[in-house]
PDB file of C-alpha atoms in Angstrom:
ATOM      1  CA  MET A   1     -46.714  13.205   1.138  1.00  0.00           C
ATOM      2  CA  LYS A   2     -45.339   9.844   2.240  1.00  0.00           C
ATOM      3  CA  ARG A   3     -42.071  10.412   0.343  1.00  0.00           C
ATOM      4  CA  SER A   4     -41.609  13.806   2.009  1.00  0.00           C
ATOM      5  CA  ARG A   5     -41.875  12.216   5.459  1.00  0.00           C
ATOM      6  CA  VAL A   6     -39.376   9.482   4.516  1.00  0.00           C
ATOM      7  CA  ARG A   7     -36.985  12.084   3.109  1.00  0.00           C
ATOM      8  CA  ALA A   8     -37.383  14.266   6.197  1.00  0.00           C
ATOM      9  CA  ALA A   9     -36.780  11.276   8.487  1.00  0.00           C
ATOM     10  CA  THR A  10     -33.680  10.299   6.491  1.00  0.00           C
ATOM     11  CA  LEU A  11     -32.301  13.840   6.627  1.00  0.00           C
ATOM     12  CA  THR A  12     -32.980  14.038  10.368  1.00  0.00           C
ATOM     13  CA  ALA A  13     -31.194  10.719  10.970  1.00  0.00           C
ATOM     14  CA  ALA A  14     -28.227  11.908   8.916  1.00  0.00           C
ATOM     15  CA  ALA A  15     -28.065  15.183  10.862  1.00  0.00           C
ATOM     16  CA  VAL A  16     -28.160  13.328  14.192  1.00  0.00           C
ATOM     17  CA  SER A  17     -25.358  10.989  13.008  1.00  0.00           C
ATOM     18  CA  ILE A  18     -23.186  13.903  11.893  1.00  0.00           C
ATOM     19  CA  THR A  19     -23.791  15.696  15.214  1.00  0.00           C
ATOM     20  CA  LEU A  20     -22.852  12.583  17.207  1.00  0.00           C
ATOM     21  CA  ILE A  21     -19.694  12.025  15.160  1.00  0.00           C
ATOM     22  CA  GLY A  22     -18.710  15.681  15.613  1.00  0.00           C
ATOM     23  CA  THR A  23     -19.328  15.457  19.364  1.00  0.00           C
ATOM     24  CA  GLN A  24     -17.204  12.301  19.632  1.00  0.00           C
ATOM     25  CA  ALA A  25     -14.408  13.898  17.590  1.00  0.00           C
ATOM     26  CA  ALA A  26     -14.441  17.008  19.783  1.00  0.00           C
ATOM     27  CA  ALA A  27     -14.403  14.895  22.959  1.00  0.00           C
ATOM     28  CA  SER A  28     -11.498  12.848  21.629  1.00  0.00           C
ATOM     29  CA  ALA A  29      -9.663  15.994  20.538  1.00  0.00           C
ATOM     30  CA  GLU A  30      -9.859  17.386  24.075  1.00  0.00           C
ATOM     31  CA  ASN A  31      -8.049  14.267  25.317  1.00  0.00           C
ATOM     32  CA  CYS A  32      -5.532  14.113  22.460  1.00  0.00           C
ATOM     33  CA  ASP A  33      -2.564  13.269  24.742  1.00  0.00           C
ATOM     34  CA  SER A  34      -4.383  10.383  26.418  1.00  0.00           C
ATOM     35  CA  THR A  35      -5.584   8.602  23.275  1.00  0.00           C
ATOM     36  CA  GLN A  36      -2.888   7.629  20.806  1.00  0.00           C
ATOM     37  CA  ILE A  37      -2.873   5.536  17.655  1.00  0.00           C
ATOM     38  CA  SER A  38       0.318   4.004  16.254  1.00  0.00           C
ATOM     39  CA  GLY A  39       1.638   3.029  12.879  1.00  0.00           C
ATOM     40  CA  THR A  40       4.878   1.330  11.880  1.00  0.00           C
ATOM     41  CA  VAL A  41       6.560   1.680   8.509  1.00  0.00           C
ATOM     42  CA  THR A  42       9.705   0.066   7.160  1.00  0.00           C
ATOM     43  CA  VAL A  43      12.180   2.642   5.857  1.00  0.00           C
ATOM     44  CA  GLU A  44      15.143   1.955   3.576  1.00  0.00           C
ATOM     45  CA  TYR A  45      17.913   4.349   4.669  1.00  0.00           C
ATOM     46  CA  HIS A  46      21.287   5.252   3.161  1.00  0.00           C
ATOM     47  CA  CYS A  47      23.640   5.778   6.105  1.00  0.00           C
ATOM     48  CA  VAL A  48      26.940   7.567   6.584  1.00  0.00           C
ATOM     49  CA  GLU A  49      29.081   7.102   9.716  1.00  0.00           C
ATOM     50  CA  PRO A  50      32.665   8.286   9.249  1.00  0.00           C
ATOM     51  CA  PRO A  51      35.213   6.707   9.200  1.00  0.00           C
ATOM     52  CA  TYR A  52      33.219   3.625   8.122  1.00  0.00           C
ATOM     53  CA  PRO A  53      32.057   3.023   4.535  1.00  0.00           C
ATOM     54  CA  GLU A  54      28.579   4.229   3.569  1.00  0.00           C
ATOM     55  CA  ALA A  55      25.887   1.536   3.762  1.00  0.00           C
ATOM     56  CA  ASP A  56      22.178   0.952   3.401  1.00  0.00           C
ATOM     57  CA  SER A  57      20.094  -0.044   6.401  1.00  0.00           C
ATOM     58  CA  THR A  58      16.466  -0.950   6.981  1.00  0.00           C
ATOM     59  CA  MET A  59      14.656   0.401  10.049  1.00  0.00           C
ATOM     60  CA  LYS A  60      11.139   0.057  11.385  1.00  0.00           C
ATOM     61  CA  VAL A  61       9.881   3.470  12.483  1.00  0.00           C
ATOM     62  CA  THR A  62       6.780   3.718  14.673  1.00  0.00           C
ATOM     63  CA  PHE A  63       4.925   6.980  15.220  1.00  0.00           C
ATOM     64  CA  SER A  64       2.100   7.467  17.722  1.00  0.00           C
ATOM     65  CA  ALA A  65      -0.240  10.459  17.536  1.00  0.00           C
ATOM     66  CA  PRO A  66      -3.777  11.289  18.661  1.00  0.00           C
ATOM     67  CA  PRO A  67      -6.520  10.297  16.213  1.00  0.00           C
ATOM     68  CA  PHE A  68      -8.152  13.724  16.662  1.00  0.00           C
ATOM     69  CA  ALA A  69      -6.949  17.246  17.466  1.00  0.00           C
ATOM     70  CA  VAL A  70      -8.423  20.744  17.488  1.00  0.00           C
ATOM     71  CA  LYS A  71      -7.101  23.506  15.248  1.00  0.00           C
ATOM     72  CA  GLY A  72      -4.635  25.618  17.251  1.00  0.00           C
ATOM     73  CA  SER A  73      -3.649  22.779  19.609  1.00  0.00           C
ATOM     74  CA  ASP A  74      -0.347  20.893  19.729  1.00  0.00           C
ATOM     75  CA  ILE A  75      -0.293  17.366  18.306  1.00  0.00           C
ATOM     76  CA  LYS A  76       2.159  15.225  20.289  1.00  0.00           C
ATOM     77  CA  VAL A  77       4.003  12.669  18.155  1.00  0.00           C
ATOM     78  CA  ASN A  78       5.996   9.858  19.806  1.00  0.00           C
ATOM     79  CA  ALA A  79       8.662   7.902  17.910  1.00  0.00           C
ATOM     80  CA  THR A  80      10.398   4.532  18.214  1.00  0.00           C
ATOM     81  CA  VAL A  81      13.038   3.190  15.820  1.00  0.00           C
ATOM     82  CA  GLN A  82      14.153  -0.443  15.534  1.00  0.00           C
ATOM     83  CA  SER A  83      16.750  -2.010  13.240  1.00  0.00           C
ATOM     84  CA  THR A  84      15.826  -5.103  11.258  1.00  0.00           C
ATOM     85  CA  THR A  85      19.241  -6.698  11.896  1.00  0.00           C
ATOM     86  CA  GLY A  86      21.243  -7.419  15.042  1.00  0.00           C
ATOM     87  CA  VAL A  87      23.890  -5.077  16.422  1.00  0.00           C
ATOM     88  CA  PRO A  88      27.556  -6.106  15.972  1.00  0.00           C
ATOM     89  CA  LEU A  89      28.476  -5.534  19.649  1.00  0.00           C
ATOM     90  CA  ASP A  90      26.861  -5.089  23.065  1.00  0.00           C
ATOM     91  CA  ILE A  91      25.352  -1.633  23.498  1.00  0.00           C
ATOM     92  CA  PRO A  92      25.002  -0.196  27.012  1.00  0.00           C
ATOM     93  CA  ALA A  93      21.791   1.378  28.286  1.00  0.00           C
ATOM     94  CA  ASN A  94      21.634   4.963  27.001  1.00  0.00           C
ATOM     95  CA  GLY A  95      24.642   4.130  24.790  1.00  0.00           C
ATOM     96  CA  VAL A  96      22.958   5.428  21.635  1.00  0.00           C
ATOM     97  CA  ASN A  97      20.940   8.649  21.485  1.00  0.00           C
ATOM     98  CA  GLY A  98      19.272  10.215  18.508  1.00  0.00           C
ATOM     99  CA  LYS A  99      16.449  11.892  16.681  1.00  0.00           C
ATOM    100  CA  VAL A 100      14.221  11.059  13.732  1.00  0.00           C
ATOM    101  CA  GLY A 101      12.570  13.467  11.342  1.00  0.00           C
ATOM    102  CA  VAL A 102       8.794  13.814  11.393  1.00  0.00           C
ATOM    103  CA  VAL A 103       7.505  15.041   8.030  1.00  0.00           C
ATOM    104  CA  TYR A 104       3.867  16.158   8.140  1.00  0.00           C
ATOM    105  CA  GLY A 105       1.562  16.905   5.259  1.00  0.00           C
ATOM    106  CA  GLY A 106      -2.061  17.084   4.216  1.00  0.00           C
ATOM    107  CA  ALA A 107      -4.047  19.927   5.810  1.00  0.00           C
ATOM    108  CA  PHE A 108      -0.738  21.701   6.551  1.00  0.00           C
ATOM    109  CA  SER A 109       2.879  20.698   5.982  1.00  0.00           C
ATOM    110  CA  GLY A 110       6.358  20.963   7.399  1.00  0.00           C
ATOM    111  CA  SER A 111       8.892  18.939   9.326  1.00  0.00           C
ATOM    112  CA  THR A 112      10.375  18.675  12.783  1.00  0.00           C
ATOM    113  CA  ASP A 113      12.512  16.209  14.741  1.00  0.00           C
ATOM    114  CA  ALA A 114      11.373  13.735  17.383  1.00  0.00           C
ATOM    115  CA  THR A 115      14.246  14.084  19.844  1.00  0.00           C
ATOM    116  CA  GLY A 116      15.117  12.050  22.910  1.00  0.00           C
ATOM    117  CA  LEU A 117      15.520   8.656  21.225  1.00  0.00           C
ATOM    118  CA  THR A 118      17.754   6.367  23.293  1.00  0.00           C
ATOM    119  CA  THR A 119      18.620   2.766  24.004  1.00  0.00           C
ATOM    120  CA  ALA A 120      16.741   2.616  27.295  1.00  0.00           C
ATOM    121  CA  ASN A 121      18.141  -0.848  28.116  1.00  0.00           C
ATOM    122  CA  ARG A 122      21.344  -2.738  27.361  1.00  0.00           C
ATOM    123  CA  ILE A 123      21.191  -4.409  23.940  1.00  0.00           C
ATOM    124  CA  PRO A 124      23.179  -7.663  23.627  1.00  0.00           C
ATOM    125  CA  LYS A 125      25.211  -8.407  20.504  1.00  0.00           C
ATOM    126  CA  GLY A 126      23.009  -9.883  17.773  1.00  0.00           C
ATOM    127  CA  GLN A 127      19.775  -8.246  18.977  1.00  0.00           C
ATOM    128  CA  PRO A 128      18.041  -5.425  17.047  1.00  0.00           C
ATOM    129  CA  LEU A 129      18.871  -1.850  17.990  1.00  0.00           C
ATOM    130  CA  THR A 130      15.792  -0.311  19.615  1.00  0.00           C
ATOM    131  CA  LEU A 131      15.576   3.423  20.244  1.00  0.00           C
ATOM    132  CA  THR A 132      12.598   4.650  22.279  1.00  0.00           C
ATOM    133  CA  GLY A 133      11.432   7.909  23.849  1.00  0.00           C
ATOM    134  CA  GLY A 134      11.438  10.223  20.837  1.00  0.00           C
ATOM    135  CA  THR A 135       8.873  13.046  21.026  1.00  0.00           C
ATOM    136  CA  THR A 136       7.893  16.235  19.259  1.00  0.00           C
ATOM    137  CA  LYS A 137       4.885  18.543  19.020  1.00  0.00           C
ATOM    138  CA  VAL A 138       3.303  19.856  15.845  1.00  0.00           C
ATOM    139  CA  LYS A 139       0.967  22.878  15.919  1.00  0.00           C
ATOM    140  CA  ALA A 140      -2.373  22.092  14.234  1.00  0.00           C
ATOM    141  CA  THR A 141      -2.654  25.175  12.031  1.00  0.00           C
ATOM    142  CA  ALA A 142      -5.544  24.073   9.792  1.00  0.00           C
ATOM    143  CA  ALA A 143      -8.498  21.698   9.817  1.00  0.00           C
ATOM    144  CA  GLY A 144      -8.313  18.434   7.878  1.00  0.00           C
ATOM    145  CA  VAL A 145      -6.266  15.251   7.842  1.00  0.00           C
ATOM    146  CA  VAL A 146      -2.570  15.505   8.725  1.00  0.00           C
ATOM    147  CA  THR A 147      -0.171  12.685   7.826  1.00  0.00           C
ATOM    148  CA  PHE A 148       3.092  11.850   9.620  1.00  0.00           C
ATOM    149  CA  THR A 149       5.972  10.218   7.725  1.00  0.00           C
ATOM    150  CA  PRO A 150       9.516   9.333   8.917  1.00  0.00           C
ATOM    151  CA  GLY A 151      12.405  11.487   7.764  1.00  0.00           C
ATOM    152  CA  LYS A 152      16.161  11.593   8.395  1.00  0.00           C
ATOM    153  CA  LEU A 153      17.546   9.560  11.317  1.00  0.00           C
ATOM    154  CA  GLU A 154      20.599  10.688  13.299  1.00  0.00           C
ATOM    155  CA  THR A 155      22.318   8.916  16.191  1.00  0.00           C
ATOM    156  CA  LEU A 156      25.354   9.474  18.370  1.00  0.00           C
ATOM    157  CA  ASN A 157      26.797   6.513  20.267  1.00  0.00           C
ATOM    158  CA  TRP A 158      28.859   6.240  23.438  1.00  0.00           C
ATOM    159  CA  LEU A 159      32.035   5.832  21.323  1.00  0.00           C
ATOM    160  CA  GLY A 160      31.445   9.228  19.691  1.00  0.00           C
ATOM    161  CA  ASN A 161      30.307   7.894  16.299  1.00  0.00           C
ATOM    162  CA  HIS A 162      27.740  10.097  14.534  1.00  0.00           C
ATOM    163  CA  LEU A 163      25.420   8.187  12.163  1.00  0.00           C
ATOM    164  CA  VAL A 164      23.277  10.053   9.618  1.00  0.00           C
ATOM    165  CA  CYS A 165      20.675   8.066   7.670  1.00  0.00           C
ATOM    166  CA  THR A 166      18.579   9.550   4.859  1.00  0.00           C
ATOM    167  CA  PRO A 167      15.549   7.750   3.384  1.00  0.00           C
ATOM    168  CA  LYS A 168      16.391   6.279  -0.047  1.00  0.00           C
ATOM    169  CA  THR A 169      12.794   6.837  -1.216  1.00  0.00           C
ATOM    170  CA  THR A 170       9.838   8.641   0.319  1.00  0.00           C
ATOM    171  CA  PRO A 171       8.591   6.455   3.199  1.00  0.00           C
ATOM    172  CA  ALA A 172       4.947   5.506   3.633  1.00  0.00           C
ATOM    173  CA  VAL A 173       2.686   7.415   6.007  1.00  0.00           C
ATOM    174  CA  ALA A 174       2.968   6.018   9.549  1.00  0.00           C
ATOM    175  CA  VAL A 175      -0.064   7.673  11.170  1.00  0.00           C
ATOM    176  CA  ARG A 176      -2.795  10.278  10.544  1.00  0.00           C
ATOM    177  CA  THR A 177      -4.586  12.805  12.742  1.00  0.00           C
ATOM    178  CA  LEU A 178      -7.914  14.466  11.941  1.00  0.00           C
ATOM    179  CA  VAL A 179      -7.898  18.142  12.933  1.00  0.00           C
ATOM    180  CA  ALA A 180     -11.286  19.714  13.666  1.00  0.00           C
ATOM    181  CA  GLY A 181     -11.733  23.399  12.864  1.00  0.00           C
TER     182      GLY A 181
END
């Protein structure tokens, strides 16, 4: 008799905990644009920018996404890209524009581009290239955990040079979102 009461109390406590967690997840999912989590990964890229020789470059790619979303909603992903070395010349504000691939997997998979990356401020010679303002939306088509990983990076600078960088190996996951059904 005593064991039955303890078991019943334990099951009740577990049910209350699960209900509270589900309520918090749903509340967070409703505010998915206002609450963002970020993750930065270092990506080894192989880059081509005619007429210059091909070269390898290392970039730090940061993605921000909501921790929770609801199936059927849009998950907004923000992107920032920063070089790990200094630029060879001064770059004017809005002198470099680009996009970075967002590869998503887990509960559902696909890819899209975070567009709108730009050098918001002037970057002096020797400082790292920083591109901010990239955004995209991914439709949450299934419940579960969705991962976001950087993909191809493309830029166009004020001199007309088009740079295309492809990851040399599969990058690490930058951020995850839990989609509630």
